PDB file of C-alpha atoms in Angstrom:
ATOM      1  CA  SER A 150     -13.231   0.129 -12.178  1.00 41.00           C
ATOM      2  CA  ILE A 151      -9.631   0.985 -13.056  1.00 44.00           C
ATOM      3  CA  GLY A 152      -9.741   0.123 -16.741  1.00 47.00           C
ATOM      4  CA  GLN A 153     -12.059  -1.131 -19.416  1.00 48.00           C
ATOM      5  CA  ALA A 154     -12.329  -1.909 -23.106  1.00 50.00           C
ATOM      6  CA  GLU A 155     -15.584  -1.450 -24.956  1.00 52.00           C
ATOM      7  CA  SER A 156     -16.837  -3.018 -28.137  1.00 52.00           C
ATOM      8  CA  PRO A 157     -18.088  -0.663 -30.856  1.00 49.00           C
ATOM      9  CA  GLY A 158     -21.592   0.586 -30.187  1.00 45.00           C
ATOM     10  CA  SER A 159     -21.634  -0.573 -26.571  1.00 49.00           C
ATOM     11  CA  ALA A 160     -23.115   1.444 -23.749  1.00 47.00           C
ATOM     12  CA  PRO A 161     -21.078   0.783 -20.583  1.00 53.00           C
ATOM     13  CA  VAL A 162     -22.774   0.343 -17.219  1.00 55.00           C
ATOM     14  CA  SER A 163     -19.996   2.279 -15.528  1.00 54.00           C
ATOM     15  CA  ARG A 164     -16.967   4.366 -16.408  1.00 52.00           C
ATOM     16  CA  VAL A 165     -13.439   4.120 -15.049  1.00 55.00           C
ATOM     17  CA  GLY A 166     -13.494   5.551 -11.529  1.00 60.00           C
ATOM     18  CA  ASP A 167     -17.205   4.928 -10.916  1.00 67.00           C
ATOM     19  CA  ARG A 168     -18.189   3.224  -7.694  1.00 78.00           C
ATOM     20  CA  LEU A 169     -20.964   0.658  -7.609  1.00 85.00           C
ATOM     21  CA  PRO A 170     -22.092  -1.455  -4.652  1.00 88.00           C
ATOM     22  CA  ALA A 171     -19.881  -4.574  -4.554  1.00 90.00           C
ATOM     23  CA  HIS A 172     -22.828  -6.872  -3.880  1.00 93.00           C
ATOM     24  CA  SER A 173     -24.417  -5.986  -7.244  1.00 93.00           C
ATOM     25  CA  THR A 174     -21.420  -6.487  -9.561  1.00 93.00           C
ATOM     26  CA  ALA A 175     -19.682  -9.686 -10.646  1.00 95.00           C
ATOM     27  CA  ALA A 176     -16.206  -8.305  -9.866  1.00 93.00           C
ATOM     28  CA  GLY A 177     -17.416  -6.943  -6.530  1.00 93.00           C
ATOM     29  CA  LYS A 178     -18.784 -10.341  -5.576  1.00 95.00           C
ATOM     30  CA  ILE A 179     -15.405 -11.944  -6.376  1.00 94.00           C
ATOM     31  CA  LEU A 180     -13.690  -9.490  -4.041  1.00 92.00           C
ATOM     32  CA  LEU A 181     -16.288  -9.886  -1.289  1.00 93.00           C
ATOM     33  CA  ALA A 182     -16.027 -13.685  -1.529  1.00 93.00           C
ATOM     34  CA  ARG A 183     -12.266 -14.043  -1.803  1.00 86.00           C
ATOM     35  CA  LEU A 184     -11.272 -11.316   0.645  1.00 82.00           C
ATOM     36  CA  GLY A 185     -13.651 -12.648   3.298  1.00 80.00           C
ATOM     37  CA  MET A 186     -15.529  -9.375   3.506  1.00 78.00           C
ATOM     38  CA  ASP A 187     -19.016  -9.319   4.991  1.00 79.00           C
ATOM     39  CA  PRO A 188     -21.423  -7.373   2.786  1.00 80.00           C
ATOM     40  CA  GLY A 189     -23.431  -6.232   5.787  1.00 82.00           C
ATOM     41  CA  ASP A 190     -27.200  -6.146   6.065  1.00 84.00           C
ATOM     42  CA  ASP A 191     -28.017  -2.872   4.263  1.00 88.00           C
ATOM     43  CA  LEU A 192     -27.835  -3.942   0.609  1.00 94.00           C
ATOM     44  CA  LYS A 193     -28.903  -1.262  -1.858  1.00 94.00           C
ATOM     45  CA  ARG A 194     -31.278  -2.297  -4.666  1.00 95.00           C
ATOM     46  CA  LEU A 195     -30.245  -1.042  -8.120  1.00 95.00           C
ATOM     47  CA  THR A 196     -32.625  -3.206 -10.182  1.00 96.00           C
ATOM     48  CA  ARG A 197     -35.373  -5.717  -9.457  1.00 97.00           C
ATOM     49  CA  ASN A 198     -32.666  -8.435  -9.760  1.00 97.00           C
ATOM     50  CA  THR A 199     -30.231  -6.959  -7.220  1.00 96.00           C
ATOM     51  CA  VAL A 200     -29.723  -9.355  -4.319  1.00 96.00           C
ATOM     52  CA  THR A 201     -30.763  -7.479  -1.167  1.00 95.00           C
ATOM     53  CA  ASP A 202     -31.248 -10.463   1.160  1.00 94.00           C
ATOM     54  CA  PRO A 203     -27.996 -10.691   3.196  1.00 93.00           C
ATOM     55  CA  GLU A 204     -28.343 -14.461   3.769  1.00 93.00           C
ATOM     56  CA  LEU A 205     -28.909 -15.153   0.063  1.00 94.00           C
ATOM     57  CA  LEU A 206     -25.857 -13.046  -0.786  1.00 95.00           C
ATOM     58  CA  ARG A 207     -23.741 -14.888   1.804  1.00 93.00           C
ATOM     59  CA  ARG A 208     -24.776 -18.217   0.224  1.00 93.00           C
ATOM     60  CA  GLN A 209     -23.845 -16.856  -3.222  1.00 93.00           C
ATOM     61  CA  LEU A 210     -20.455 -15.729  -1.900  1.00 94.00           C
ATOM     62  CA  ALA A 211     -19.809 -19.218  -0.475  1.00 93.00           C
ATOM     63  CA  MET A 212     -20.573 -20.705  -3.903  1.00 93.00           C
ATOM     64  CA  ILE A 213     -18.276 -18.156  -5.561  1.00 93.00           C
ATOM     65  CA  ARG A 214     -15.432 -19.136  -3.214  1.00 91.00           C
ATOM     66  CA  ARG A 215     -15.814 -22.740  -4.371  1.00 89.00           C
ATOM     67  CA  GLY A 216     -16.385 -22.031  -8.072  1.00 86.00           C
ATOM     68  CA  GLN A 217     -14.077 -19.050  -8.726  1.00 88.00           C
ATOM     69  CA  ILE A 218     -16.699 -17.401 -10.967  1.00 95.00           C
ATOM     70  CA  ALA A 219     -19.262 -14.724 -10.136  1.00 96.00           C
ATOM     71  CA  PHE A 220     -22.182 -13.373 -12.117  1.00 96.00           C
ATOM     72  CA  ASP A 221     -24.138 -10.138 -12.233  1.00 96.00           C
ATOM     73  CA  ARG A 222     -27.482 -11.271 -13.577  1.00 95.00           C
ATOM     74  CA  ARG A 223     -28.923  -7.859 -14.460  1.00 96.00           C
ATOM     75  CA  GLU A 224     -28.299  -6.745 -10.860  1.00 95.00           C
ATOM     76  CA  THR A 225     -26.572  -3.441 -11.666  1.00 93.00           C
ATOM     77  CA  ASP A 226     -28.384  -2.591 -14.908  1.00 92.00           C
ATOM     78  CA  ASP A 227     -31.547  -4.248 -16.252  1.00 94.00           C
ATOM     79  CA  ALA A 228     -30.017  -4.589 -19.713  1.00 92.00           C
ATOM     80  CA  VAL A 229     -26.595  -5.994 -18.765  1.00 92.00           C
ATOM     81  CA  ALA A 230     -25.198  -9.295 -17.472  1.00 94.00           C
ATOM     82  CA  CYS A 231     -21.588  -9.899 -16.389  1.00 93.00           C
ATOM     83  CA  VAL A 232     -19.183 -12.655 -15.364  1.00 95.00           C
ATOM     84  CA  ALA A 233     -15.982 -12.212 -13.312  1.00 96.00           C
ATOM     85  CA  SER A 234     -13.033 -14.267 -12.112  1.00 96.00           C
ATOM     86  CA  PRO A 235     -10.283 -13.530  -9.548  1.00 95.00           C
ATOM     87  CA  ILE A 236      -6.767 -12.326 -10.358  1.00 94.00           C
ATOM     88  CA  ARG A 237      -4.227 -13.731  -7.891  1.00 91.00           C
ATOM     89  CA  ASP A 238      -0.704 -13.209  -6.701  1.00 91.00           C
ATOM     90  CA  LEU A 239       0.523 -16.701  -7.590  1.00 92.00           C
ATOM     91  CA  GLN A 240       3.209 -16.693  -4.892  1.00 90.00           C
ATOM     92  CA  THR A 241       0.732 -16.193  -2.060  1.00 90.00           C
ATOM     93  CA  GLY A 242      -2.553 -17.238  -3.671  1.00 88.00           C
ATOM     94  CA  THR A 243      -4.050 -13.926  -2.534  1.00 89.00           C
ATOM     95  CA  VAL A 244      -6.764 -12.395  -4.682  1.00 91.00           C
ATOM     96  CA  VAL A 245      -5.543  -8.942  -5.697  1.00 91.00           C
ATOM     97  CA  ALA A 246      -8.197  -7.964  -8.250  1.00 90.00           C
ATOM     98  CA  ALA A 247     -10.922  -9.305 -10.498  1.00 92.00           C
ATOM     99  CA  VAL A 248     -11.539  -9.188 -14.219  1.00 92.00           C
ATOM    100  CA  SER A 249     -15.037  -9.095 -15.643  1.00 91.00           C
ATOM    101  CA  LEU A 250     -16.841  -9.203 -18.935  1.00 91.00           C
ATOM    102  CA  CYS A 251     -20.226  -7.538 -19.418  1.00 90.00           C
ATOM    103  CA  ALA A 252     -22.628  -7.645 -22.336  1.00 90.00           C
ATOM    104  CA  ALA A 253     -26.227  -6.930 -23.160  1.00 91.00           C
ATOM    105  CA  HIS A 254     -28.111  -9.659 -21.326  1.00 92.00           C
ATOM    106  CA  THR A 255     -29.576 -11.033 -24.556  1.00 92.00           C
ATOM    107  CA  VAL A 256     -26.092 -11.471 -26.040  1.00 92.00           C
ATOM    108  CA  PHE A 257     -24.659 -12.684 -22.729  1.00 93.00           C
ATOM    109  CA  ASP A 258     -27.291 -15.407 -22.394  1.00 93.00           C
ATOM    110  CA  ARG A 259     -26.421 -16.772 -25.862  1.00 94.00           C
ATOM    111  CA  HIS A 260     -22.667 -16.802 -25.153  1.00 95.00           C
ATOM    112  CA  LYS A 261     -22.582 -17.443 -21.383  1.00 95.00           C
ATOM    113  CA  GLU A 262     -20.408 -20.579 -21.572  1.00 95.00           C
ATOM    114  CA  LEU A 263     -17.901 -18.930 -23.922  1.00 95.00           C
ATOM    115  CA  TYR A 264     -17.754 -15.786 -21.796  1.00 94.00           C
ATOM    116  CA  THR A 265     -17.331 -17.806 -18.590  1.00 96.00           C
ATOM    117  CA  ARG A 266     -14.455 -19.887 -20.005  1.00 96.00           C
ATOM    118  CA  SER A 267     -12.845 -16.797 -21.558  1.00 95.00           C
ATOM    119  CA  ILE A 268     -12.919 -14.707 -18.377  1.00 95.00           C
ATOM    120  CA  ALA A 269     -11.534 -17.573 -16.254  1.00 95.00           C
ATOM    121  CA  ASP A 270      -8.717 -18.039 -18.786  1.00 96.00           C
ATOM    122  CA  ALA A 271      -8.022 -14.296 -18.889  1.00 94.00           C
ATOM    123  CA  ALA A 272      -7.805 -14.182 -15.075  1.00 95.00           C
ATOM    124  CA  ARG A 273      -5.287 -17.062 -15.065  1.00 94.00           C
ATOM    125  CA  ARG A 274      -3.199 -15.359 -17.746  1.00 94.00           C
ATOM    126  CA  ILE A 275      -3.229 -12.004 -15.982  1.00 93.00           C
ATOM    127  CA  SER A 276      -2.310 -13.705 -12.689  1.00 93.00           C
ATOM    128  CA  HIS A 277       0.773 -15.211 -14.362  1.00 92.00           C
ATOM    129  CA  LEU A 278       1.742 -11.911 -15.933  1.00 92.00           C
ATOM    130  CA  ILE A 279       1.506  -9.811 -12.751  1.00 89.00           C
ATOM    131  CA  SER A 280       3.002 -12.279 -10.278  1.00 83.00           C
ATOM    132  CA  PRO A 281       6.707 -11.985  -9.426  1.00 79.00           C
ATOM    133  CA  GLY A 282       8.437 -14.633 -11.526  1.00 71.00           C
ATOM    134  CA  GLY A 283       5.108 -15.669 -13.010  1.00 64.00           C
ATOM    135  CA  ARG A 284       5.916 -14.191 -16.383  1.00 59.00           C
ATOM    136  CA  ASP A 285       9.083 -16.304 -16.633  1.00 57.00           C
ATOM    137  CA  THR A 286       7.372 -19.518 -15.549  1.00 53.00           C
ATOM    138  CA  ALA A 287       4.040 -18.954 -17.253  1.00 52.00           C
ATOM    139  CA  PRO A 288       2.932 -21.434 -19.879  1.00 51.00           C
ATOM    140  CA  ASP A 289       3.193 -20.083 -23.403  1.00 49.00           C
ATOM    141  CA  THR A 290      -0.546 -19.488 -23.431  1.00 46.00           C
ATOM    142  CA  ALA A 291      -0.163 -17.018 -20.559  1.00 41.00           C
ATOM    143  CA  ARG A 292       2.404 -14.968 -22.455  1.00 39.00           C
ATOM    144  CA  SER A 293      -0.023 -13.973 -25.160  1.00 40.00           C
ATOM    145  CA  ALA A 294      -3.578 -12.845 -24.887  1.00 40.00           C
ATOM    146  CA  HIS A 295      -6.307 -13.652 -27.353  1.00 38.00           C
ATOM    147  CA  VAL A 296      -9.628 -11.896 -27.038  1.00 40.00           C
ATOM    148  CA  GLN A 297     -12.654 -12.701 -29.115  1.00 38.00           C
ATOM    149  CA  VAL A 298     -15.107  -9.832 -29.281  1.00 38.00           C
ATOM    150  CA  ILE A 299     -18.611 -10.735 -30.319  1.00 37.00           C
ATOM    151  CA  SER A 300     -20.621  -7.749 -31.441  1.00 37.00           C
ATOM    152  CA  GLY A 301     -23.800  -7.805 -33.427  1.00 38.00           C
ATOM    153  CA  GLY A 302     -23.438 -11.543 -34.075  1.00 38.00           C
ATOM    154  CA  ARG A 303     -20.021 -11.098 -35.736  1.00 38.00           C
ATOM    155  CA  ALA A 304     -16.762 -12.102 -34.086  1.00 39.00           C
ATOM    156  CA  ARG A 305     -13.537 -10.123 -34.157  1.00 39.00           C
ATOM    157  CA  SER A 306     -10.304 -11.474 -32.698  1.00 37.00           C
ATOM    158  CA  ASP A 307      -7.546  -9.396 -31.180  1.00 40.00           C
ATOM    159  CA  SER A 308      -4.209 -10.809 -30.064  1.00 38.00           C
ATOM    160  CA  ALA A 309      -1.467  -9.302 -27.933  1.00 40.00           C
ATOM    161  CA  THR A 310       1.841 -10.663 -26.699  1.00 40.00           C
ATOM    162  CA  ALA A 311       3.239  -9.702 -23.314  1.00 37.00           C
TER     163      ALA A 311
END
C-alpha cells in the first residue's frame, strides 16, 4: 500500500508500507491477474476465507481479467471486505497499479454495488489523470473526483478538482 484514506472511526487492515500476500487482497488479485503473474502453489491462509487452492485462485484471476474487478471477501481480515479495479497507462493499456475500497463486511455487503461502481469509476478517472496526455483529453468527469464516504449509515461527500 502506498497511500490510503480512512473514514472516521475505521480500523484499517493494513498501513502504508505493509506487505500482504497478493492472493488475499483485492488489489493484489488485480495485479496478479493483469500482470500475468502466477501466484504459485504455496498460498498462505490469513483467514478461513483466504483462497489457498491454486487452481481456484487461477480461475478467479481469469474471471478478474475479463471483469476488471476483484474482491477480497474477508480473505485478509475476517471483519473486512474489499473491491479493487486496475489503473492503466492509457497509451499502452498496461496496468500500472490498482485502487481499492475496503469496509467492514457488514457495511460492504449493504453497499457492494455502489462500492463496485465507485471503485471502477475512480480507476478510470485516475488512469486519465496519470496517463501522458490523458489529463488533456479526459472527459470532464475525469478532471474532478467525487467521493462518497458512507460511515455509520450517514453519507458525506468530498469533491476535488485535478
